[in-house]
XYZ file of C-alpha atoms in Angstrom:
636
model
C 224.342 59.108 261.814
C 222.259 57.825 258.946
C 218.932 57.037 259.349
C 218.234 53.336 259.495
C 216.825 51.733 256.348
C 213.652 50.665 257.863
C 213.098 53.941 259.214
C 213.728 55.576 255.543
C 211.503 53.047 254.169
C 208.489 54.098 256.472
C 209.245 57.474 255.819
C 208.928 56.909 252.051
C 205.829 54.772 252.374
C 204.104 57.602 254.692
C 204.513 60.212 252.490
C 204.210 58.352 249.185
C 201.112 60.068 247.004
C 200.045 56.212 245.885
C 198.075 54.329 248.342
C 200.695 51.960 249.580
C 199.098 48.694 251.234
C 200.799 45.473 252.569
C 199.167 42.276 253.197
C 200.379 38.963 254.290
C 200.066 35.508 253.106
C 196.613 35.334 254.491
C 195.570 38.638 252.941
C 195.303 40.680 256.189
C 196.355 44.298 255.875
C 199.709 44.876 257.725
C 200.235 48.517 256.571
C 197.933 51.164 255.388
C 199.840 54.489 254.480
C 197.875 57.926 254.635
C 197.553 58.084 251.036
C 195.589 54.818 251.246
C 193.464 56.367 254.232
C 192.557 59.253 251.784
C 191.893 57.438 248.682
C 189.789 54.480 250.198
C 188.482 56.316 253.200
C 189.242 53.833 255.720
C 191.416 54.867 258.984
C 194.687 53.261 259.108
C 193.912 51.372 262.557
C 190.563 50.395 261.277
C 192.232 48.752 258.189
C 195.083 47.025 259.986
C 194.044 43.358 260.522
C 191.246 43.255 257.809
C 191.055 41.006 254.738
C 191.880 43.043 251.890
C 189.393 41.760 249.998
C 186.492 42.925 252.204
C 188.543 46.030 252.578
C 188.817 47.569 248.933
C 187.882 44.797 246.239
C 184.659 45.288 244.936
C 181.953 42.413 245.648
C 182.084 41.223 241.980
C 186.095 40.849 241.695
C 186.393 39.075 245.138
C 186.150 35.628 243.908
C 188.551 36.275 241.084
C 190.962 37.839 243.549
C 190.800 34.802 246.107
C 191.483 32.572 243.185
C 194.515 34.029 242.121
C 195.859 34.388 245.550
C 194.954 30.792 245.945
C 196.682 29.781 242.393
C 199.788 31.845 243.105
C 200.437 30.468 246.643
C 200.096 26.637 245.108
C 202.111 27.230 241.920
C 204.251 30.273 242.438
C 203.125 31.401 239.101
C 202.429 35.085 238.966
C 199.809 36.653 237.088
C 199.573 40.379 238.169
C 202.938 40.521 240.240
C 205.462 43.367 239.011
C 202.791 44.490 236.399
C 200.992 47.676 236.371
C 196.921 46.949 235.697
C 193.922 48.940 235.832
C 191.210 47.511 237.845
C 188.288 48.720 239.985
C 188.650 49.306 243.301
C 185.916 50.217 246.404
C 186.109 52.850 248.913
C 184.609 53.047 252.259
C 181.257 54.169 250.921
C 181.042 51.614 248.408
C 181.672 53.662 245.710
C 183.650 51.977 242.678
C 186.417 53.836 241.118
C 189.266 52.872 238.936
C 192.889 52.521 240.011
C 196.491 51.759 238.641
C 197.488 48.774 240.365
C 201.143 47.014 240.706
C 201.746 44.287 243.205
C 205.302 43.135 244.628
C 206.358 40.276 246.748
C 208.052 41.148 249.821
C 210.278 38.649 251.778
C 211.379 39.921 255.425
C 212.627 37.572 257.703
C 211.393 34.462 255.966
C 208.073 35.708 255.883
C 206.252 36.568 252.982
C 204.194 39.914 252.141
C 202.415 41.441 249.218
C 202.762 45.338 248.818
C 200.252 47.015 246.388
C 200.864 50.503 245.108
C 197.432 52.027 243.835
C 196.865 55.132 242.019
C 193.349 56.828 241.705
C 192.607 57.259 238.234
C 189.453 59.015 238.554
C 190.400 62.264 237.639
C 192.308 60.947 234.786
C 189.186 58.985 233.507
C 187.158 62.074 233.889
C 189.427 64.046 231.778
C 189.911 61.421 229.280
C 185.983 61.107 228.933
C 185.573 64.811 228.709
C 188.463 65.002 226.071
C 186.806 62.387 224.091
C 183.299 64.186 224.423
C 185.268 67.345 223.078
C 186.831 65.169 220.140
C 183.619 63.954 219.239
C 181.819 67.147 219.250
C 184.499 68.677 217.521
C 184.388 65.787 214.717
C 180.704 65.910 214.622
C 180.932 69.772 214.040
C 183.757 69.138 211.177
C 182.057 66.280 209.572
C 178.721 67.786 209.279
C 179.390 71.314 209.326
C 178.275 73.249 205.837
C 181.530 75.288 205.939
C 184.944 73.955 204.832
C 187.317 73.556 207.776
C 191.177 73.064 207.852
C 194.432 73.361 209.568
C 197.705 73.941 207.693
C 201.244 73.631 209.056
C 203.957 76.372 208.746
C 204.776 75.270 205.130
C 201.093 75.821 204.161
C 200.510 72.063 203.429
C 196.803 70.687 204.707
C 197.261 68.592 207.758
C 193.521 68.423 208.663
C 190.236 69.259 207.071
C 186.536 68.170 207.120
C 184.589 66.798 204.200
C 183.171 69.991 203.214
C 186.374 71.246 202.314
C 186.661 68.622 199.649
C 184.131 70.579 197.297
C 186.673 73.656 197.488
C 188.923 71.769 195.352
C 186.834 69.104 194.218
C 188.872 66.511 195.168
C 188.784 63.582 197.792
C 190.379 64.351 201.110
C 193.199 62.106 200.701
C 194.297 63.860 197.739
C 194.417 67.141 199.743
C 196.070 66.480 202.958
C 199.725 66.951 202.798
C 199.811 69.294 199.845
C 199.788 72.901 199.641
C 197.715 75.323 197.735
C 200.853 75.226 195.347
C 200.038 72.095 194.349
C 196.136 72.231 194.372
C 195.629 75.622 192.612
C 196.759 77.803 189.433
C 199.926 80.055 189.903
C 197.567 82.892 190.070
C 195.129 81.550 192.739
C 198.028 79.942 194.881
C 199.814 83.200 195.088
C 196.847 84.924 196.335
C 196.326 82.326 198.912
C 200.138 82.449 200.156
C 199.921 86.129 200.272
C 196.916 85.875 202.611
C 198.407 83.102 204.638
C 201.864 85.339 204.882
C 199.568 88.334 206.330
C 198.158 85.899 209.133
C 201.634 84.528 210.089
C 203.243 88.058 210.316
C 200.383 89.979 211.889
C 199.477 87.144 214.237
C 195.643 87.977 213.696
C 192.936 86.432 212.177
C 191.918 87.762 208.412
C 188.570 87.850 206.901
C 188.270 88.263 203.210
C 186.886 86.980 200.157
C 188.642 85.016 197.693
C 187.629 84.028 194.018
C 188.618 80.677 192.234
C 187.880 80.483 188.615
C 185.712 77.633 187.057
C 183.917 76.156 190.138
C 180.210 75.587 190.863
C 180.654 75.895 194.268
C 183.207 78.028 196.190
C 184.027 80.164 193.276
C 183.629 83.057 195.816
C 184.503 82.212 199.115
C 184.383 84.243 202.495
C 187.716 82.795 203.757
C 188.563 83.345 207.686
C 192.044 82.709 208.635
C 193.657 82.584 212.116
C 196.955 81.661 213.712
C 197.270 78.854 215.991
C 200.597 77.840 217.895
C 201.330 74.179 217.726
C 203.590 73.396 221.248
C 204.089 69.645 219.717
C 205.813 71.073 216.302
C 207.038 74.249 217.773
C 205.821 76.253 215.068
C 202.622 78.741 214.061
C 199.923 76.919 211.914
C 197.028 78.505 210.009
C 193.221 77.275 210.719
C 190.676 78.405 208.367
C 186.902 78.425 207.911
C 185.603 78.735 204.171
C 181.933 79.702 203.647
C 180.808 79.411 199.967
C 179.126 82.564 199.272
C 178.749 81.728 195.275
C 175.259 81.934 195.178
C 175.001 84.970 197.442
C 177.315 86.537 195.211
C 175.424 85.775 192.145
C 172.127 86.898 193.725
C 173.893 90.010 194.437
C 174.830 90.671 190.995
C 171.357 89.727 189.786
C 169.919 92.323 192.265
C 172.238 95.029 191.198
C 171.856 94.418 187.250
C 167.905 94.239 188.074
C 168.452 97.793 190.032
C 170.263 98.933 186.874
C 167.939 97.719 184.437
C 165.148 99.369 186.504
C 166.888 102.595 186.453
C 167.602 102.279 182.689
C 163.561 101.535 182.327
C 163.027 104.551 184.449
C 165.301 106.613 182.028
C 163.478 105.170 179.073
C 160.236 106.022 180.552
C 161.440 109.591 181.287
C 162.878 110.013 177.746
C 159.591 108.257 176.326
C 157.799 111.598 177.899
C 160.420 113.874 176.782
C 160.360 112.675 173.271
C 156.697 112.918 173.195
C 156.969 116.498 174.220
C 159.361 117.195 171.678
C 157.535 115.172 169.041
C 154.449 117.523 169.699
C 156.239 120.824 169.649
C 158.132 119.366 166.387
C 155.154 118.341 164.533
C 153.563 121.906 164.659
C 156.109 123.448 162.461
C 156.722 120.113 160.513
C 152.762 120.450 159.408
C 153.618 123.890 158.151
C 156.771 122.949 156.208
C 155.230 119.689 154.878
C 151.859 121.396 154.070
C 153.585 124.523 152.372
C 156.120 122.135 150.425
C 153.129 120.155 149.143
C 151.206 123.258 148.125
C 154.237 124.969 146.462
C 155.145 121.731 144.236
C 151.747 121.933 143.223
C 151.412 125.576 142.247
C 154.875 125.345 140.519
C 154.389 122.073 138.737
C 156.663 121.777 135.968
C 159.191 124.459 136.922
C 162.488 124.486 138.654
C 160.850 125.483 141.937
C 158.778 122.243 141.885
C 162.062 120.275 142.295
C 163.280 122.320 144.823
C 159.852 122.252 146.713
C 160.083 118.346 146.183
C 163.325 118.324 147.913
C 161.881 120.131 150.808
C 158.683 117.932 151.053
C 161.199 114.623 151.082
C 163.400 116.276 153.881
C 160.344 117.148 155.958
C 159.019 113.506 155.573
C 162.230 112.415 156.696
C 162.131 114.301 159.696
C 158.343 113.111 160.040
C 159.663 109.521 160.047
C 162.307 110.058 162.554
C 159.782 111.538 165.034
C 157.168 108.899 164.151
C 159.967 106.523 164.912
C 160.905 107.985 168.373
C 157.272 107.892 169.290
C 156.962 104.406 168.353
C 160.127 103.116 170.525
C 158.668 105.334 173.553
C 155.082 104.106 173.120
C 153.695 101.960 175.968
C 150.978 99.897 174.432
C 149.987 96.002 174.261
C 151.509 94.604 171.200
C 149.476 94.920 167.748
C 148.781 92.893 164.756
C 149.341 95.357 162.125
C 150.936 95.206 158.329
C 154.916 94.770 158.557
C 157.218 96.179 155.818
C 160.599 94.612 156.696
C 162.544 97.061 154.229
C 160.655 100.012 155.639
C 161.379 99.217 159.180
C 164.941 98.802 158.396
C 165.159 102.417 156.482
C 163.678 103.875 159.480
C 166.202 102.562 161.707
C 168.961 103.638 159.313
C 167.032 106.957 159.398
C 167.835 107.577 162.958
C 171.486 106.160 163.155
C 172.160 107.783 159.548
C 174.706 110.365 161.467
C 176.276 107.758 163.859
C 177.336 105.603 160.749
C 178.585 108.574 159.082
C 180.393 109.772 162.202
C 182.157 106.323 162.920
C 183.376 105.545 159.303
C 180.811 102.666 159.234
C 180.065 101.242 155.714
C 176.404 100.187 155.187
C 175.656 97.681 152.864
C 171.977 96.708 151.752
C 171.287 93.332 150.179
C 167.812 93.105 150.137
C 165.434 90.450 148.330
C 163.281 92.019 145.758
C 159.493 91.926 146.086
C 159.702 90.717 149.581
C 155.862 90.532 150.603
C 154.509 92.129 153.873
C 153.609 90.087 157.017
C 151.817 90.823 160.267
C 152.715 91.558 163.405
C 153.758 94.671 165.652
C 155.753 97.175 163.670
C 156.963 98.745 166.740
C 158.267 96.078 168.715
C 160.025 94.736 165.516
C 161.560 98.047 164.732
C 162.797 97.945 168.546
C 164.460 94.476 167.977
C 166.299 95.951 164.524
C 167.217 98.926 166.525
C 168.797 96.762 169.040
C 170.554 94.506 166.540
C 171.953 97.201 164.625
C 173.100 99.157 167.875
C 174.971 96.140 169.142
C 176.567 95.658 165.765
C 178.079 99.364 166.080
C 179.134 99.035 169.740
C 181.076 95.709 168.504
C 182.807 97.593 166.173
C 184.011 100.685 168.181
C 187.111 98.924 169.587
C 188.272 97.954 166.155
C 191.854 99.503 165.523
C 192.224 102.536 163.162
C 191.893 101.292 159.489
C 190.348 98.204 160.414
C 187.134 97.366 158.014
C 184.150 98.562 159.382
C 180.895 97.000 157.467
C 177.321 96.933 158.371
C 175.417 94.544 156.627
C 171.618 94.287 156.374
C 170.225 91.365 154.255
C 166.917 90.089 153.758
C 165.186 86.950 152.335
C 162.330 84.489 152.120
C 162.469 81.262 153.630
C 161.853 77.504 152.477
C 158.728 77.620 150.278
C 158.221 81.233 150.962
C 156.685 80.519 154.703
C 158.854 83.188 156.603
C 160.647 86.365 156.003
C 164.239 86.827 157.408
C 166.516 89.669 158.303
C 170.150 89.366 159.019
C 172.361 92.151 160.923
C 175.972 91.441 160.289
C 179.008 93.451 161.473
C 182.680 93.148 161.281
C 183.540 93.258 164.862
C 185.107 90.223 166.879
C 182.066 88.234 166.773
C 180.600 85.690 169.178
C 182.808 83.113 170.643
C 181.465 79.490 170.804
C 181.411 79.865 174.441
C 179.241 82.793 174.610
C 176.518 81.822 172.200
C 174.883 79.613 174.833
C 174.629 82.421 177.355
C 174.274 85.624 175.114
C 170.394 85.475 175.154
C 170.198 85.198 178.755
C 168.620 87.699 180.813
C 171.355 90.245 182.508
C 173.935 88.462 180.746
C 176.184 91.023 179.156
C 179.728 91.431 177.855
C 179.950 95.411 177.944
C 181.432 97.448 180.491
C 179.246 98.684 183.608
C 176.750 101.483 182.168
C 177.106 100.486 178.579
C 174.758 97.633 178.773
C 171.919 96.123 180.950
C 172.019 92.574 179.646
C 168.528 92.770 178.795
C 168.545 93.883 175.130
C 169.071 90.321 173.403
C 166.675 88.923 175.913
C 163.720 91.049 175.346
C 164.481 91.027 171.431
C 164.358 87.140 171.343
C 160.998 87.440 173.469
C 159.351 89.865 171.259
C 160.386 87.836 168.090
C 159.027 84.648 169.564
C 155.989 86.441 170.600
C 155.483 86.874 166.732
C 155.889 82.886 166.099
C 159.534 83.647 164.912
C 163.202 83.078 166.206
C 166.106 85.335 166.862
C 169.311 83.311 166.972
C 172.995 83.853 166.146
C 174.048 82.487 163.024
C 177.564 81.348 161.504
C 179.096 83.395 158.796
C 182.422 85.236 157.818
C 183.495 88.060 159.609
C 182.084 89.320 163.240
C 178.427 88.584 164.665
C 175.639 87.634 162.365
C 172.008 87.782 164.114
C 169.245 86.668 162.097
C 165.437 87.338 162.519
C 163.107 85.142 161.228
C 158.986 86.105 161.102
C 156.470 83.661 159.849
C 154.832 84.923 156.686
C 151.267 85.951 157.406
C 149.348 87.537 154.452
C 148.200 90.938 155.708
C 144.497 91.426 155.948
C 143.344 92.706 152.675
C 139.520 93.253 153.524
C 139.768 96.998 154.659
C 137.330 99.355 153.194
C 138.527 101.347 150.653
C 138.880 105.037 151.545
C 135.929 107.222 150.635
C 136.132 110.111 147.964
C 136.943 113.432 149.589
C 133.571 114.906 148.917
C 130.715 113.005 149.467
C 128.048 112.311 146.801
C 125.981 115.157 146.060
C 128.002 117.537 148.114
C 129.858 120.547 146.826
C 132.748 122.472 148.666
C 132.528 122.379 152.162
C 132.799 125.218 154.989
C 135.357 124.246 157.550
C 136.273 126.028 160.680
C 139.605 125.474 162.211
C 140.635 125.768 165.733
C 144.142 125.993 166.792
C 146.230 128.311 168.745
C 149.065 128.403 166.489
C 148.427 130.478 163.276
C 150.976 129.250 161.190
C 149.573 125.640 161.450
C 145.851 126.790 160.975
C 146.942 128.611 157.973
C 148.763 125.631 156.390
C 145.628 123.700 157.069
C 143.429 126.243 155.624
C 145.785 126.398 152.508
C 145.426 122.573 151.940
C 141.639 122.882 152.326
C 141.680 125.461 149.759
C 143.572 123.267 147.470
C 140.738 120.367 147.812
C 138.435 123.317 147.029
C 136.963 123.947 150.603
C 136.539 127.384 152.247
C 138.356 127.511 155.915
C 137.799 129.976 158.891
C 140.460 130.043 161.384
C 139.971 130.702 165.165
C 142.705 130.687 167.768
C 140.539 129.502 170.804
C 137.650 127.394 171.848
C 135.576 130.276 172.634
C 136.236 131.903 169.339
C 134.943 128.705 167.834
C 132.055 128.510 169.827
C 131.114 132.163 169.009
C 131.749 131.315 165.120
C 129.229 128.214 165.452
C 126.598 130.398 166.730
C 127.006 132.715 164.197
C 127.183 130.472 160.926
C 126.847 126.962 159.859
C 130.117 124.810 159.198
C 130.300 121.380 157.340
C 133.339 120.177 159.586
C 135.100 121.419 162.543
C 139.019 120.659 162.927
C 140.102 121.379 166.433
C 143.299 121.199 168.170
C 143.107 118.702 171.125
C 144.871 121.532 173.386
C 143.443 124.859 173.376
C 144.639 127.588 175.903
C 141.444 128.201 177.152
C 139.961 124.506 177.052
C 141.020 120.992 176.611
C 139.713 118.547 173.739
C 137.546 117.116 176.503
C 135.899 120.236 177.693
C 135.400 121.436 174.193
C 133.719 118.268 173.007
C 131.515 118.338 176.341
C 130.512 122.150 175.694
C 129.820 121.085 171.901
C 127.511 118.466 172.817
C 125.615 120.661 175.076
C 125.289 123.828 173.188
C 125.576 122.234 169.572
C 124.812 118.458 169.454
C 124.756 118.181 165.725
C 128.328 119.367 165.430
C 129.806 116.601 167.464
C 129.143 114.459 164.218
C 131.478 116.789 162.203
C 134.038 117.258 164.690
C 137.648 116.099 164.147
C 140.579 116.427 166.336
C 143.998 117.624 165.281
C 146.948 116.887 167.435
C 150.677 116.332 167.563
C 150.475 114.350 171.032
C 149.489 110.935 169.667
C 151.805 109.620 172.638
C 150.659 111.193 175.748
C 148.550 109.399 178.077
C 146.032 112.270 178.518
C 145.835 112.772 175.005
C 145.211 108.994 174.579
C 142.309 108.852 176.924
C 140.752 111.790 175.648
C 140.487 110.878 171.806
C 139.748 106.990 173.105
C 136.554 108.346 175.200
C 135.679 111.007 172.482
C 135.678 108.517 169.454
C 136.148 111.129 167.258
C 138.515 111.118 163.960
C 141.957 112.179 164.406
C 144.026 114.238 161.955
C 147.610 113.720 163.072
C 150.375 116.467 162.753
C 151.883 116.912 160.373
C 149.586 116.541 157.969
C 149.422 116.146 154.253
C 146.538 116.297 151.473
C 146.274 112.283 151.782
C 145.553 112.189 155.476
C 143.451 115.331 155.218
C 141.330 113.710 152.562
C 140.953 110.750 154.655
C 139.422 112.555 157.707
C 137.155 114.577 155.466
C 135.757 111.566 153.771
C 135.447 109.918 157.356
C 133.432 113.010 158.569
C 131.245 113.195 155.349
C 129.996 109.714 156.062
C 128.793 110.746 159.459
C 126.356 113.218 159.103
C 124.980 116.841 157.224
C 126.057 120.199 157.630
C 126.510 121.833 161.158
C 124.468 124.828 161.762
C 124.085 127.416 164.733
């Protein structure tokens, strides 16, 4: 037999998860189900018969509740009946909490009742508050995060992004959302993004990598972290991502790498300078012999065919001397000097060094020198280095030219306006300097050369050196390839230098000269030149031998090699001052080590004249004249 409807209804009320409270027209409780007991904390027996207003309505709402009941009973116009409303209720403990309320009017046996169904919203409101708080935190993170954050749908369209992400594309957010990388990037860049997105979707794993976008100040280099996200609502995998701008880090790392490379290059140059100093010292000894013997042979065979041969030998030796001296100048570490600069001489020195390279690469050299170009004042070594840098750059620029292409290096000089400056142009027939590169070509560490072929410092250093002379170094327009112009102010060379004294002091005859050198051929060459000048020479191969000779006889001049097997120059000078003090005034050092730090230190402290190897009659005369002005004969 089926249950009685009243019995079935009572069962439903008892089992409802919502609180069911039934009141009569007077507002007294006539039914209070178990869920109501649980939610409000009142036992059913204690609730039955009590006023609903006193039982569950908060004090601040009781007047409104009573007014509403009175109005409905008088007018029959419902305000909250048969509607769902959210309102505050009160537990037995006095705690207020939110509920969802719906009230229905029920007529039974001529009596009118009101059934209220109430659902506790406490957990829902707490969950909503937590969700709102979480969303607020997420929004704050996204709004203020210093990295780009985004979400893309399965088709690659951006559906969410934070304000920082707009810097990636340089567009407002509304121009990005709803569009894909294909619409925002170049074909090459969008292909890269698609490929990386595909990896994430295919593997289902996060992917971190670096991406490069050209032509951007920010996010040119980006560290991108992509990860898959499943959307239940869209039933698809989506891609979330973080973009971290590492452009400045990349630039800094590149600058550190270039600095390390430049430091390595400087260390190599320093080592090369020491090597050059040693090589030059060894070359200067045989060159001194060749140069002296060629000069003597020319004098002895003057007017014959042998004299012409001797002259050719001498010119070849002079060229070797210039090359060695140029290498030493390039490697020399010292403060800038102010000496006479002759641009044509410096250019010819550079050409001497690079002559073989010019011939081997088939480069035609064209000189367009101004006649009677005056000298100026500055540091010849620094200007030489700048010219060398420019010429080497020109040669390298013409290397990639195809076979048969014209390869021309043009070196031109001239006077500036009103003769206030001198200029030198180095021009090549290479690809030239583009307009875009002209603004950056003198920046430190900027180079268009391959790794290992340039530090990006050559032009920067060169400009700094020329500007230190009060001049300019610039790229100038012209036909063909690149054209660099050095402009130097014309500063009249000091002409107040005293004239060289005669080789033989007034009232003096031929002098007795003591030569101290462990290389016999060098000593013999020096002795031969002295004899040509009318002097007598004795040779010793050690410092001890020289001291013994000084003890035995008198000498007018002592020419001692700076480095001798048994004693260095400083030691020899010290012993000489103690045993033969008058001899110090007649001592000159002879050396081919004009670059070594130790040699420079000894010569600076000694303060004695120096005859540099390789020597000739002119330099020998100058040293003898300097010594002749310092004192009389030296005796034992």
